[in-house]
Coordinates of C-alpha atoms and ligand atoms in Angstrom, one line a residue:
M1351 CA 17.7 26.4 -9.3
D1352 CA 15.2 27.1 -6.3
T1353 CA 15.6 25.0 -3.5
V1354 CA 13.4 22.3 -2.3
P1355 CA 10.6 23.4 -0.1
S1356 CA 10.0 21.7 3.2
I1357 CA 6.8 20.8 4.8
T1358 CA 6.2 21.0 8.5
L1359 CA 4.9 17.7 10.0
N1360 CA 1.8 18.0 12.8
N1361 CA 4.9 17.7 15.6
G1362 CA 6.8 20.8 14.0
V1363 CA 9.5 18.5 12.4
R1364 CA 10.3 19.8 9.0
I1365 CA 10.8 17.2 6.1
P1366 CA 12.0 18.2 2.7
Q1367 CA 9.1 17.8 0.0
L1368 CA 11.2 16.1 -2.5
G1369 CA 13.7 12.9 -2.0
F1370 CA 15.0 9.9 -3.2
G1371 CA 13.4 6.5 -3.0
T1372 CA 15.7 3.2 -2.8
F1373 CA 13.2 0.6 -3.1
Q1374 CA 14.4 -2.2 -5.7
I1375 CA 17.9 -0.9 -5.5
K1376 CA 20.0 -3.8 -5.0
P1377 CA 22.5 -3.3 -1.6
P1378 CA 25.7 -3.3 -3.7
D1379 CA 24.5 -0.4 -5.9
T1380 CA 22.6 1.6 -2.9
R1381 CA 26.0 3.3 -1.7
E1382 CA 26.7 4.8 -4.8
A1383 CA 23.4 5.8 -5.7
T1384 CA 22.3 7.6 -2.8
L1385 CA 25.5 9.1 -2.6
T1386 CA 24.7 10.6 -6.0
A1387 CA 21.5 11.7 -4.9
L1388 CA 23.1 13.6 -2.0
R1389 CA 25.7 15.1 -4.4
V1390 CA 23.2 16.1 -6.7
G1391 CA 21.2 17.7 -4.0
Y1392 CA 18.6 15.8 -2.4
R1393 CA 18.3 16.2 1.5
H1394 CA 15.9 13.3 2.2
I1395 CA 16.1 9.5 1.4
D1396 CA 13.4 6.9 2.0
T1397 CA 14.5 3.5 2.8
A1398 CA 12.9 0.4 4.6
E1399 CA 13.9 -3.0 6.6
M1400 CA 12.0 -4.7 3.8
Y1401 CA 14.8 -3.0 1.2
G1402 CA 17.6 -4.8 2.5
N1403 CA 19.8 -1.7 2.0
E1404 CA 19.4 0.6 5.4
K1405 CA 23.5 -0.3 5.7
E1406 CA 24.6 1.3 2.6
V1407 CA 22.1 4.3 2.8
G1408 CA 24.1 4.9 6.3
E1409 CA 27.4 4.7 4.5
A1410 CA 26.6 7.0 1.8
V1411 CA 25.2 9.7 4.4
R1412 CA 28.5 9.2 6.3
E1413 CA 30.5 9.6 2.8
S1414 CA 28.8 12.5 1.5
G1415 CA 30.4 14.3 4.5
L1416 CA 27.0 16.3 5.1
P1417 CA 26.3 16.7 8.9
R1418 CA 23.7 14.0 9.9
E1419 CA 21.3 16.6 10.8
D1420 CA 20.9 17.9 7.3
V1421 CA 19.9 14.8 5.7
F1422 CA 16.3 13.4 6.6
V1423 CA 16.0 9.7 6.4
T1424 CA 12.9 7.5 6.8
S1425 CA 12.8 3.9 7.3
K1426 CA 10.0 1.6 7.9
L1427 CA 9.0 -1.1 10.3
N1428 CA 8.8 -4.7 8.3
N1429 CA 5.7 -6.5 8.3
G1430 CA 7.0 -9.6 10.5
F1431 CA 8.0 -7.4 13.2
H1432 CA 4.3 -6.0 14.3
D1433 CA 4.3 -7.4 17.9
R1434 CA 5.6 -4.9 20.6
D1435 CA 8.8 -6.3 21.4
D1436 CA 9.7 -7.5 17.7
A1437 CA 9.0 -3.7 17.0
L1438 CA 11.3 -2.5 19.6
K1439 CA 14.1 -4.8 18.4
A1440 CA 13.4 -4.2 14.8
F1441 CA 13.8 -0.3 15.4
D1442 CA 17.2 -1.1 17.0
R1443 CA 18.1 -2.8 14.3
T1444 CA 17.5 -0.2 11.6
L1445 CA 19.5 2.3 13.8
A1446 CA 22.3 0.0 14.3
D1447 CA 22.2 -1.2 10.3
L1448 CA 22.0 2.6 9.2
G1449 CA 24.8 3.4 12.2
F1450 CA 22.7 6.3 13.4
D1451 CA 21.9 7.3 16.8
Y1452 CA 18.5 8.8 15.7
L1453 CA 16.3 8.5 12.7
D1454 CA 13.9 11.2 11.1
L1455 CA 10.8 9.1 10.7
F1456 CA 10.0 5.6 11.6
L1457 CA 6.6 4.2 9.7
I1458 CA 4.7 1.0 10.0
H1459 CA 5.5 -0.4 6.5
W1460 CA 1.7 -2.0 5.9
P1461 CA -1.2 -2.5 8.3
L1462 CA -1.4 -6.0 7.6
P1463 CA -5.1 -5.8 9.0
N1464 CA -5.6 -9.5 8.9
V1465 CA -2.4 -10.6 11.1
G1466 CA -2.1 -9.0 14.6
D1467 CA -3.3 -5.7 15.4
F1468 CA -1.6 -2.6 14.0
V1469 CA -2.9 -0.6 16.8
E1470 CA -0.6 -2.6 19.3
T1471 CA 2.1 -1.8 16.5
W1472 CA 1.3 1.8 16.8
K1473 CA 1.7 1.9 20.4
A1474 CA 5.2 0.3 19.9
L1475 CA 6.1 3.2 17.4
E1476 CA 4.7 5.6 20.2
E1477 CA 7.1 4.1 22.9
I1478 CA 10.2 4.5 20.5
Y1479 CA 9.2 8.2 19.9
R1480 CA 8.9 8.8 23.8
S1481 CA 12.7 7.5 23.7
G1482 CA 13.5 10.5 21.8
R1483 CA 15.5 8.3 19.1
V1484 CA 13.1 9.4 16.5
R1485 CA 12.0 12.8 15.5
A1486 CA 8.7 11.6 14.1
I1487 CA 6.4 8.4 13.4
G1488 CA 4.0 7.9 10.9
V1489 CA 1.9 5.1 9.1
S1490 CA 2.4 3.7 5.2
N1491 CA -0.4 2.0 3.3
F1492 CA -3.2 3.1 5.8
Q1493 CA -6.7 3.2 4.6
P1494 CA -9.0 6.0 6.4
H1495 CA -10.8 3.0 8.5
H1496 CA -7.3 1.7 9.7
L1497 CA -6.3 5.4 10.6
R1498 CA -9.6 5.8 12.4
R1499 CA -8.7 3.1 14.8
V1500 CA -5.1 4.5 15.5
L1501 CA -7.0 8.1 16.0
D1502 CA -9.8 6.7 18.3
E1503 CA -7.6 4.4 20.1
T1504 CA -4.1 6.1 20.8
A1505 CA -2.8 9.6 21.8
T1506 CA -0.8 10.4 18.8
V1507 CA -1.9 11.3 15.3
P1508 CA 0.8 9.9 12.6
A1509 CA 2.9 12.4 11.4
V1510 CA 2.7 11.0 7.5
N1511 CA 0.8 8.3 5.7
Q1512 CA 2.9 7.0 2.9
I1513 CA 0.5 5.9 0.2
E1514 CA 0.6 5.0 -3.5
V1515 CA -0.3 8.0 -5.6
H1516 CA 0.1 8.8 -9.3
P1517 CA -2.0 10.3 -12.3
Y1518 CA -3.4 6.6 -12.4
L1519 CA -4.2 6.4 -8.9
T1520 CA -4.9 9.7 -7.5
Q1521 CA -6.3 8.7 -3.9
D1522 CA -8.2 11.9 -3.4
G1523 CA -10.4 10.1 -0.5
V1524 CA -7.3 8.7 1.3
R1525 CA -5.4 12.3 0.8
A1526 CA -8.6 14.3 1.8
F1527 CA -8.9 12.2 5.2
N1528 CA -5.1 12.7 5.9
A1529 CA -5.3 16.5 5.1
E1530 CA -8.3 16.7 7.7
H1531 CA -6.6 15.0 10.3
G1532 CA -3.1 16.9 10.0
I1533 CA -1.5 14.0 8.4
A1534 CA 1.1 14.7 5.5
T1535 CA 0.6 12.4 2.3
E1536 CA 3.6 11.3 1.0
A1537 CA 3.2 9.7 -2.5
W1538 CA 5.2 6.4 -3.5
S1539 CA 5.9 5.5 -6.9
P1540 CA 5.1 8.7 -8.1
I1541 CA 5.4 8.3 -11.4
A1542 CA 3.9 4.9 -11.2
Q1543 CA 7.4 3.0 -12.0
G1544 CA 7.3 4.8 -15.2
K1545 CA 3.8 3.3 -16.1
V1546 CA 2.4 7.1 -16.8
L1547 CA 4.9 8.7 -18.9
D1548 CA 3.8 7.8 -22.4
D1549 CA 0.4 9.2 -21.2
P1550 CA -1.1 11.7 -24.0
T1551 CA -1.9 14.2 -21.3
I1552 CA 1.5 14.1 -19.7
T1553 CA 3.4 13.9 -22.8
R1554 CA 1.7 16.9 -24.5
T1555 CA 2.0 18.9 -21.3
A1556 CA 5.7 18.2 -21.2
Q1557 CA 6.2 19.1 -24.7
R1558 CA 4.5 22.5 -24.4
L1559 CA 6.6 23.2 -21.3
G1560 CA 9.7 22.0 -22.5
R1561 CA 9.7 19.6 -19.6
T1562 CA 10.3 15.7 -19.7
P1563 CA 7.0 13.5 -18.5
A1564 CA 8.7 12.3 -15.5
Q1565 CA 9.1 16.2 -14.3
V1566 CA 5.7 17.3 -14.9
T1567 CA 4.3 14.2 -13.1
L1568 CA 6.6 15.0 -10.1
R1569 CA 5.7 18.8 -10.4
W1570 CA 2.0 17.8 -10.3
Q1571 CA 2.7 15.9 -6.9
L1572 CA 4.6 18.6 -5.6
Q1573 CA 1.9 21.1 -6.9
R1574 CA -0.8 19.1 -5.1
G1575 CA 1.1 19.3 -1.7
D1576 CA 2.5 15.8 -1.4
I1577 CA 5.9 14.6 -0.5
V1578 CA 7.7 12.4 -3.1
F1579 CA 10.8 10.8 -3.4
P1580 CA 11.4 9.0 -6.9
K1581 CA 14.0 6.2 -7.0
S1582 CA 16.6 6.1 -10.2
V1583 CA 19.9 4.5 -10.3
N1584 CA 20.5 6.4 -13.4
R1585 CA 22.2 9.6 -12.2
S1586 CA 20.7 11.6 -15.4
R1587 CA 17.1 10.7 -14.2
V1588 CA 18.6 11.6 -10.5
E1589 CA 19.2 15.0 -11.8
E1590 CA 16.1 15.7 -13.9
N1591 CA 13.8 14.3 -11.0
F1592 CA 15.2 17.1 -8.8
D1593 CA 14.9 19.8 -11.4
L1594 CA 11.4 20.5 -10.8
F1595 CA 11.5 24.4 -9.7
G1596 CA 12.1 26.5 -12.9
F1597 CA 8.8 25.8 -14.1
E1598 CA 4.9 25.5 -12.8
L1599 CA 1.9 23.7 -14.2
T1600 CA -1.4 26.1 -14.4
D1601 CA -4.6 25.0 -12.5
Q1602 CA -5.8 23.1 -15.7
D1603 CA -2.8 21.5 -16.2
V1604 CA -3.1 19.7 -12.6
A1605 CA -7.2 19.0 -12.9
A1606 CA -6.2 17.5 -16.1
I1607 CA -3.9 15.4 -15.1
S1608 CA -5.8 14.6 -11.8
A1609 CA -8.7 13.6 -14.4
L1610 CA -6.5 10.6 -15.5
D1611 CA -7.4 9.0 -12.2
R1612 CA -8.4 5.0 -13.0
H1613 CA -7.9 3.8 -9.8
D1614 CA -5.2 1.9 -11.2
R1615 CA -2.3 0.1 -8.4
T1616 CA 1.2 -0.8 -9.3
G1617 CA 1.5 -2.4 -5.9
P1618 CA -0.8 -4.3 -3.5
D1619 CA -4.0 -3.3 -2.1
P1620 CA -3.6 -2.5 1.7
D1621 CA -6.8 -4.1 2.6
K1622 CA -5.6 -7.6 1.4
F1623 CA -1.8 -7.6 1.6
N1624 CA -0.9 -9.8 4.4
Y1625 CA 3.0 -10.8 3.1
I1626 CA 5.1 -11.7 6.0
P1627 CA 8.9 -12.1 4.4
Ligands
NDP57 P1 9.1 5.3 -9.2 O1 7.5 5.7 -9.2 O2 9.8 6.4 -8.5 O3 9.6 4.9 -10.6 C1 11.1 4.3 -10.3 C2 11.1 3.8 -11.8 O4 11.1 4.6 -12.9 C3 12.4 3.0 -11.9 O5 12.4 2.0 -12.9 C4 13.4 4.1 -12.6 O6 14.1 3.4 -13.3 C5 12.4 4.7 -13.5 N1 12.5 6.4 -13.8 C6 12.9 7.2 -12.6 N2 13.1 8.1 -13.1 C7 12.7 8.3 -14.2 C8 13.0 9.6 -15.3 N3 13.0 10.6 -15.0 N4 12.4 8.9 -16.5 C9 12.1 7.6 -17.0 N5 12.0 6.7 -15.9 C10 12.5 7.1 -14.6 O7 8.6 4.2 -8.1 P2 9.2 3.4 -6.8 O8 8.1 2.2 -6.6 O9 10.4 3.4 -6.7 O10 8.8 4.5 -5.8 C11 9.6 5.5 -5.4 C12 10.0 5.4 -4.1 O11 8.7 5.2 -2.9 C13 10.8 4.1 -3.5 O12 12.0 4.0 -4.0 C14 10.4 3.7 -2.3 O13 11.4 4.7 -1.4 C15 8.9 4.6 -1.8 N6 8.0 3.4 -1.9 C16 7.4 2.9 -0.7 C17 6.3 1.8 -0.7 C18 5.4 1.5 0.6 O14 5.2 0.8 0.6 N7 5.8 2.4 1.3 C19 6.3 0.9 -1.7 C20 6.8 1.3 -3.4 C21 7.8 2.4 -3.1 P3 16.0 3.5 -13.3 O15 16.2 3.3 -11.8 O16 16.5 2.8 -13.9 O17 16.1 4.8 -13.6

């Protein structure tokens, strides 16, 4: 099997384009699930303080026996910690829970446009970046008008913007804005939590190529250039979702799947979401 390609972020750091997501994996199951992913070959793990499973992700990385620098780990600042001092402390806790002395990528999880000011939160992430304990910083669920303020009012361009992207929500506007400013797009819920897998266009393409609908959908994401990290607690699916490099979609396949867009979110609207746990 060909190896996972890397994407070079705007500060020169390289990130594997395919990783493993850990949202909704219960803490007691996370160590085993993450370890399985690492044994299958994944070298990029996406977690968050909000998921409550950073400790178990860190345990799995150590138990895998892999050198720390061989595994790219992302975590995210939770919504209750947007004030500067809270953000600095939350990052310390994230590192301590993971049991790491550095993190690869730290993101503002949600912009919370009606709570506090995400530009001040971004400045706290810049401070953390300058401390040398994180290799790259970015944002998640930012719309272009949120990013515009970050670009205009601060000195650091986010390395990534992690947003919901799948065939029913292709996000061409946000992805184009990201690309124009050197921000890599990370696609969360890349198979829409399973919702797109019985779509006739996707199942037809899968049948023609002798692949599964999930593989076709993830391959569509990779060929569009986005970074993905599907989640599964089922070993055979973890393997299936990693086996994406022995086939290719035609340009017509990519266009046909992109045409399935129906602006259908599985998660919250970033302009309205103000949830603080
Ligand atoms: P995904 O699109 O990855 O779908 C996961 C769901 O699909 C699970 O129910 C899983 O079930 C099932 N599944 C996985 N693989 C297959 C397969 N090959 N065939 C059929 N079903 C399959 O959804 P997520 O929401 O988990 O998104 C991926 C990651 O993105 C998250 O884990 C998280 O890391 C990140 N994320 C970030 C957000 C943000 O706000 N920044 C928000 C949401 C997610 P099972 O486990 O039973 O196999």
